[in-house]
mmCIF file of C-alpha atoms in Angstrom:
data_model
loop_
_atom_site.group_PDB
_atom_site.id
_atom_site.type_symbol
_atom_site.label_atom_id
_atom_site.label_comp_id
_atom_site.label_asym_id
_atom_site.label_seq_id
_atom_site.Cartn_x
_atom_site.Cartn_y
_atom_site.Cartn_z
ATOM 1 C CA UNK A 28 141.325 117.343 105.734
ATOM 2 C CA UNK A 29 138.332 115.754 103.982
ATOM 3 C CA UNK A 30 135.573 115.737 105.776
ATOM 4 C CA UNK A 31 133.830 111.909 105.798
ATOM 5 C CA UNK A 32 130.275 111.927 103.899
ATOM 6 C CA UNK A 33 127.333 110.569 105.146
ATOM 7 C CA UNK A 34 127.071 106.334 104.321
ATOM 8 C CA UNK A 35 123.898 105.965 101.453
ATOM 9 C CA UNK A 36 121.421 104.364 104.099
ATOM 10 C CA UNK A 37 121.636 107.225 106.428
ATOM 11 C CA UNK A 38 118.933 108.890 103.538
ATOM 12 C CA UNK A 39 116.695 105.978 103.902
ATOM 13 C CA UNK A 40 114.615 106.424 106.877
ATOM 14 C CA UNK A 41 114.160 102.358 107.267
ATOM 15 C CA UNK A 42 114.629 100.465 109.955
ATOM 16 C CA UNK A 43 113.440 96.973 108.597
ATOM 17 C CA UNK A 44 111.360 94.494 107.070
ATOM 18 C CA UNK A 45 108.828 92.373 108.628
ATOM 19 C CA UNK A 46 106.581 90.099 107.080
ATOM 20 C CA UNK A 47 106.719 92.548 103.871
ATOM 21 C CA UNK A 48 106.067 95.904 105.988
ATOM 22 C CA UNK A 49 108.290 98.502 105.775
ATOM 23 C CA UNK A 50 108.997 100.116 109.181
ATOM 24 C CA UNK A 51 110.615 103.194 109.132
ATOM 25 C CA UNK A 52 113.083 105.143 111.995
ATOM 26 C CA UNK A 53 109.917 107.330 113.277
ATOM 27 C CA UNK A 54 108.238 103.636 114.030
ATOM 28 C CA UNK A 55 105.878 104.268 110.949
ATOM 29 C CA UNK A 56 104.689 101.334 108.771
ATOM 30 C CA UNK A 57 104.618 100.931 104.811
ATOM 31 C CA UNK A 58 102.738 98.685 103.245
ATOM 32 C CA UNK A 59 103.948 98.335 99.097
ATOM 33 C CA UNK A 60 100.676 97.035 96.606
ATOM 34 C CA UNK A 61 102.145 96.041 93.134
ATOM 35 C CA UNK A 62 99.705 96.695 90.678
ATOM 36 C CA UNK A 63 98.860 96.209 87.163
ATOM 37 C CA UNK A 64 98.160 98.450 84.342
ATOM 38 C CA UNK A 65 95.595 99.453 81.693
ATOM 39 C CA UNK A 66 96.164 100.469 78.136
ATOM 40 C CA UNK A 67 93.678 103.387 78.495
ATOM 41 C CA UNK A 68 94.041 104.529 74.809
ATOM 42 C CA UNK A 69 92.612 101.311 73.169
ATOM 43 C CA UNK A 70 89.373 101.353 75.719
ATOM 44 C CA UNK A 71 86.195 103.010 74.213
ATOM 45 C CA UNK A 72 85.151 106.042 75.458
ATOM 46 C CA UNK A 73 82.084 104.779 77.692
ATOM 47 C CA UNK A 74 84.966 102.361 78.603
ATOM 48 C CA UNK A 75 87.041 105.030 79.112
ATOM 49 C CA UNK A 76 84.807 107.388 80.795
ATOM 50 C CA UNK A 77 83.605 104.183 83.492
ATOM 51 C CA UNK A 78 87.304 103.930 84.564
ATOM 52 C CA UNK A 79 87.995 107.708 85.001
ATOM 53 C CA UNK A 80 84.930 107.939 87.228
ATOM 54 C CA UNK A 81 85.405 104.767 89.221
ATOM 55 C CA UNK A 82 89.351 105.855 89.892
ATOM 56 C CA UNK A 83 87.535 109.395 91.099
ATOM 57 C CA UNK A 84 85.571 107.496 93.040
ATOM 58 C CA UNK A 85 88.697 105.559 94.733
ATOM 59 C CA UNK A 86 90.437 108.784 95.437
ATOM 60 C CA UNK A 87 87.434 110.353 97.214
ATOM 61 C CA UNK A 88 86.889 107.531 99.132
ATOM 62 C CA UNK A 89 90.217 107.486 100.706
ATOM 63 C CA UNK A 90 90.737 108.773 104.224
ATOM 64 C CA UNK A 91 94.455 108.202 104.552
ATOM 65 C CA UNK A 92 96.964 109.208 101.904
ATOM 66 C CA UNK A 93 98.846 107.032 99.228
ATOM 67 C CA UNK A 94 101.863 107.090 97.311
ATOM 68 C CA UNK A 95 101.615 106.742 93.723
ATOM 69 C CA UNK A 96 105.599 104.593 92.427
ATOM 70 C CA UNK A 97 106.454 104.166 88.778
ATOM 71 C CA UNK A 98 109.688 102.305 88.404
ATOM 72 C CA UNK A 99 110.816 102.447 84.686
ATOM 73 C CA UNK A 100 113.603 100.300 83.848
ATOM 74 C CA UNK A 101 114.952 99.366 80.241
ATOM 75 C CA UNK A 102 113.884 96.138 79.101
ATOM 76 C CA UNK A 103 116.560 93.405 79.171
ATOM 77 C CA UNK A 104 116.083 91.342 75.948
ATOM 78 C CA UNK A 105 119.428 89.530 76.228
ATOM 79 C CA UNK A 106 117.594 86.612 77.680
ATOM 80 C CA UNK A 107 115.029 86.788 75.040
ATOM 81 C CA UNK A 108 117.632 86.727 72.103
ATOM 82 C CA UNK A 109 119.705 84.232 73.875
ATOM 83 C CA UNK A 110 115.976 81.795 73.653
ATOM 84 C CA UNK A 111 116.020 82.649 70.000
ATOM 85 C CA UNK A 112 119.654 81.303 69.137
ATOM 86 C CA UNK A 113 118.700 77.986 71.091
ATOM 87 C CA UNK A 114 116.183 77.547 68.574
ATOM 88 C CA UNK A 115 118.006 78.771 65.422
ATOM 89 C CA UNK A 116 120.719 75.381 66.516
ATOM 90 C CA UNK A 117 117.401 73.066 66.749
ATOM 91 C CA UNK A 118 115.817 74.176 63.395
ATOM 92 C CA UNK A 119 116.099 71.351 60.975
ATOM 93 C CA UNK A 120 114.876 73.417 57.698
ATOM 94 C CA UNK A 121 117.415 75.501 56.576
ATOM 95 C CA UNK A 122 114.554 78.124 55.694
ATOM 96 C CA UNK A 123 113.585 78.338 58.931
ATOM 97 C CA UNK A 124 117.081 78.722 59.997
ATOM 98 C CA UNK A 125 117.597 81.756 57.931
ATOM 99 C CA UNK A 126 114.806 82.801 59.185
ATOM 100 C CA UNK A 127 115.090 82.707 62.581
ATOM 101 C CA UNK A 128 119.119 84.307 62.458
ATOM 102 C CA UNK A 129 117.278 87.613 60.192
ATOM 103 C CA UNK A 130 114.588 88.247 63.162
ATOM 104 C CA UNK A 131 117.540 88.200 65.770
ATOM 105 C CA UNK A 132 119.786 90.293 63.582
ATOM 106 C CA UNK A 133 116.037 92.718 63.526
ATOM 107 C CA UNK A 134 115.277 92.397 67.133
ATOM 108 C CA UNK A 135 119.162 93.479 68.183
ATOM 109 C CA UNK A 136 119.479 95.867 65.594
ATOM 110 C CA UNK A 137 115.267 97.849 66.722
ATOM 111 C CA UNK A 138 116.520 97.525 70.487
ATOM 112 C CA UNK A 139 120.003 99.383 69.745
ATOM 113 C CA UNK A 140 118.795 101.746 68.506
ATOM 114 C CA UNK A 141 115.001 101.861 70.527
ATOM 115 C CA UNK A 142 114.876 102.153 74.364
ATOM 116 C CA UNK A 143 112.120 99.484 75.017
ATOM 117 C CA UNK A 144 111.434 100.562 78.552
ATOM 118 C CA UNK A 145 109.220 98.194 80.663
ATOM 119 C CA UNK A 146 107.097 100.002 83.810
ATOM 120 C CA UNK A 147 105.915 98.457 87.107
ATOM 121 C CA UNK A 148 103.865 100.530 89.306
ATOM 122 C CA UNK A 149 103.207 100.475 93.153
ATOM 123 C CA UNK A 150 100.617 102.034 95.804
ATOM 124 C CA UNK A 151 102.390 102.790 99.011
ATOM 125 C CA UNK A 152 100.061 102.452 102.132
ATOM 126 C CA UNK A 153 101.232 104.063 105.172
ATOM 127 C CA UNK A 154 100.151 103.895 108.591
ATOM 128 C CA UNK A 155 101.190 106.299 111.844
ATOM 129 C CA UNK A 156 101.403 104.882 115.211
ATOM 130 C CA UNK A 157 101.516 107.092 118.235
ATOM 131 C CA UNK A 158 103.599 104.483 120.133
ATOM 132 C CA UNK A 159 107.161 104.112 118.253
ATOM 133 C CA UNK A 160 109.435 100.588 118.285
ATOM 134 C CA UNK A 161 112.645 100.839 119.424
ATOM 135 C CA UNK A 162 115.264 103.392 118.481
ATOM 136 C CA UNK A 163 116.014 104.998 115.147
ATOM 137 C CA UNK A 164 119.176 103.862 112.680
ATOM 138 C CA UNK A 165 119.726 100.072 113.012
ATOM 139 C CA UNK A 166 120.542 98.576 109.444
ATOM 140 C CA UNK A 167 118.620 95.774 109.843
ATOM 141 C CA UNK A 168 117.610 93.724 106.800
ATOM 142 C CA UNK A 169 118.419 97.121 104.593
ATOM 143 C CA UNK A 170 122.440 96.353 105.739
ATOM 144 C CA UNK A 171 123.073 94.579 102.871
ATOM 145 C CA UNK A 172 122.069 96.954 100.027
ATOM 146 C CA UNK A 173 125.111 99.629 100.592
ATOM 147 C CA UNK A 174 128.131 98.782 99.765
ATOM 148 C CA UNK A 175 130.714 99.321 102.428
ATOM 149 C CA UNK A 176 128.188 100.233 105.038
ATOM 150 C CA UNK A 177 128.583 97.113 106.990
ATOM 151 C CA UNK A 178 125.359 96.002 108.281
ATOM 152 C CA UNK A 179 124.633 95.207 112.092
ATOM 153 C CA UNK A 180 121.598 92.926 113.361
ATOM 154 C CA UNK A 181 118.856 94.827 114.389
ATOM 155 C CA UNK A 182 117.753 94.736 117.662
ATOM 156 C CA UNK A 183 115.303 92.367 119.128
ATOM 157 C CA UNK A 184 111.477 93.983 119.377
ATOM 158 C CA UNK A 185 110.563 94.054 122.739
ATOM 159 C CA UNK A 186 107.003 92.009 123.934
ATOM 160 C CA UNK A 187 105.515 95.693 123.897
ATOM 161 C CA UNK A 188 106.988 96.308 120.639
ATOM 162 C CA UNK A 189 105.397 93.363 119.141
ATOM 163 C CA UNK A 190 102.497 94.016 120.510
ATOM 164 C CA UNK A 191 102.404 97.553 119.245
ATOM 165 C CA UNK A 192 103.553 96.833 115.602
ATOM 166 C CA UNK A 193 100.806 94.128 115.544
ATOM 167 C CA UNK A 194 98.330 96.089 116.105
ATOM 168 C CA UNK A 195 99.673 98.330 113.465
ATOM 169 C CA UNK A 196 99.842 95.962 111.369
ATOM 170 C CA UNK A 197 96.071 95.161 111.427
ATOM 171 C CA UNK A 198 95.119 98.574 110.860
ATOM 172 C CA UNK A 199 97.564 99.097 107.720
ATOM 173 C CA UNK A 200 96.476 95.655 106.002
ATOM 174 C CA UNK A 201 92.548 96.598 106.743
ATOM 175 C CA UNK A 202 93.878 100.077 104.586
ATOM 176 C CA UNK A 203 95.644 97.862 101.494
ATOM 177 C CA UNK A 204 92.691 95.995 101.631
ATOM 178 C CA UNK A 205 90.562 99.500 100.673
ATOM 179 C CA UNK A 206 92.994 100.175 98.063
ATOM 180 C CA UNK A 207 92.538 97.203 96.664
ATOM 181 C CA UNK A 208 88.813 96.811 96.348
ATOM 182 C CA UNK A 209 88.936 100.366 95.385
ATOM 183 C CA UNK A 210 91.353 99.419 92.328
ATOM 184 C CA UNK A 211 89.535 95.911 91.334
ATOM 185 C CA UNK A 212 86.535 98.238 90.174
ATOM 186 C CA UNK A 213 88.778 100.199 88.466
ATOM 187 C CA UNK A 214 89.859 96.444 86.374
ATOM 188 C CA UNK A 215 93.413 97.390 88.228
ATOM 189 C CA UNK A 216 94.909 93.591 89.530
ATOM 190 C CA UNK A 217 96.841 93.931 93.051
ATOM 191 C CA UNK A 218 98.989 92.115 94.962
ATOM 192 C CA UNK A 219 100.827 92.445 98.078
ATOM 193 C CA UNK A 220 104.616 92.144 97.771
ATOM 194 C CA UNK A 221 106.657 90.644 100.527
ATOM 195 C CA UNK A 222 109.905 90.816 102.099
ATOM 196 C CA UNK A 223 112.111 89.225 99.437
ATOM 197 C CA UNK A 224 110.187 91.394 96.612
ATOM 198 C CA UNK A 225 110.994 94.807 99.138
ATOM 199 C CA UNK A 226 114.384 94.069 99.691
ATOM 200 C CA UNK A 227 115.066 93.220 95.738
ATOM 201 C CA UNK A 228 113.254 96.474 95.009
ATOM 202 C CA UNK A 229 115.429 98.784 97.396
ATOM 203 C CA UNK A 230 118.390 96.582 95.652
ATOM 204 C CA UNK A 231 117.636 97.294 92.182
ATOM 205 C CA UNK A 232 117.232 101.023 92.574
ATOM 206 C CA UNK A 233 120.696 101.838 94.932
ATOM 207 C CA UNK A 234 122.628 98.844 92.912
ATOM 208 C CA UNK A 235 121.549 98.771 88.910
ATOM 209 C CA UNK A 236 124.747 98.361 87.867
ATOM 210 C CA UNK A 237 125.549 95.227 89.885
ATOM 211 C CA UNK A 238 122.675 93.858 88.607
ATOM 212 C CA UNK A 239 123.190 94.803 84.458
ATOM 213 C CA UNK A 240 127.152 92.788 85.799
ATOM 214 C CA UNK A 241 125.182 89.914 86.956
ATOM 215 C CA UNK A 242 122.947 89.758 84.338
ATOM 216 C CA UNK A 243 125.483 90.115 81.468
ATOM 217 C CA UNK A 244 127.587 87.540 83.394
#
């Protein structure tokens, strides 16, 4: 008899989402920075050497660890193409027109045969508490990301357990904020994504094929 595997979620050790923290089973908090990016090859090389130092200098500053995320994803260009024919029906000069139907044929013919990959990259902030919220499991917000998992509500925090995580919660945004003053010297932008911008992420990498569907739909 077939022994029943393990549901995806039971891998991800998150509990839920509040107020764009992740907390996990263990009662632990995640904080996600989104930040931008620096084409390091066309800076000079005092330019060069500045940023290498002042990222050295980030790192040694630190007294809590980070997590370093790259999420590389092929670049949709269907809606891109799909702009260009709009166009190409409003051009009145038939020279433009030509014109305009040759760089589509270009642009779909480089991408099928180039992966143009697009990169977004994220600092992970964590924070331990000795006091934990609640008990583990509990789907939570994360319910709706695994296909024929279900998804119960989870339960309500407690008055101590609010207390607790917002406590927490001080402490881990007071940490994001030394990432991110660390990284503005480096001429690295930051922001803080939230709850919706979690959830899609966690989405996106357990369902990219739903998404390609609804795209292509």
């Amino acid at each position: 008899m077939a022994v029943p595997g393990k549901p995806t979620q039971d891998f991800v050790p998150i509990k839920d989402i509040r107020n764009g923290i992740l907390v996990l089973n263990n009662g632990d908090l995640r904080m996600i920075v989104m930040t931008s990016s620096l084409n390091f090859g066309l800076k000079s090389a005092d330019e060069q050497a500045a940023i290498i130092l002042q990222f050295q200098n980030f790192l040694n500053s630190l007294e809590f660890p980070i997590q370093i995320f790259i999420q590389s994803k092929r670049l949709d260009i269907r809606p891109y193409i799909k702009m260009l024919e709009e166009r190409e029906k409003l051009q009145l000069v038939d020279a433009m027109k030509i014109q305009t139907h040759e760089y589509i044929g270009f642009i779909r013919d480089f991408t099928s045969r180039t992966n143009i990959m697009s990169k977004t990259f994220f600092i992970v902030v964590p924070f331990s508490r000795v006091r934990r919220m609640g008990k583990p499991g509990g789907k939570g917000i994360l319910g709706g990301m695994f296909p024929g998992n279900g998804g119960d509500a989870s339960q309500k925090p407690t008055k101590e357990e609010s207390q607790d995580f917002e406590e927490a919660r001080i402490q881990l945004e007071q940490r994001a904020s030394i990432v991110e003053q660390g990284l503005a010297r480096c001429d690295i932008r930051t922001t803080r994504i939230g709850t919706e911008e979690i959830t899609e992420l966690f989405y996106r990498k357990f369902n990219p094929g739903e998404l390609e569907g609804a795209v292509a739909s």
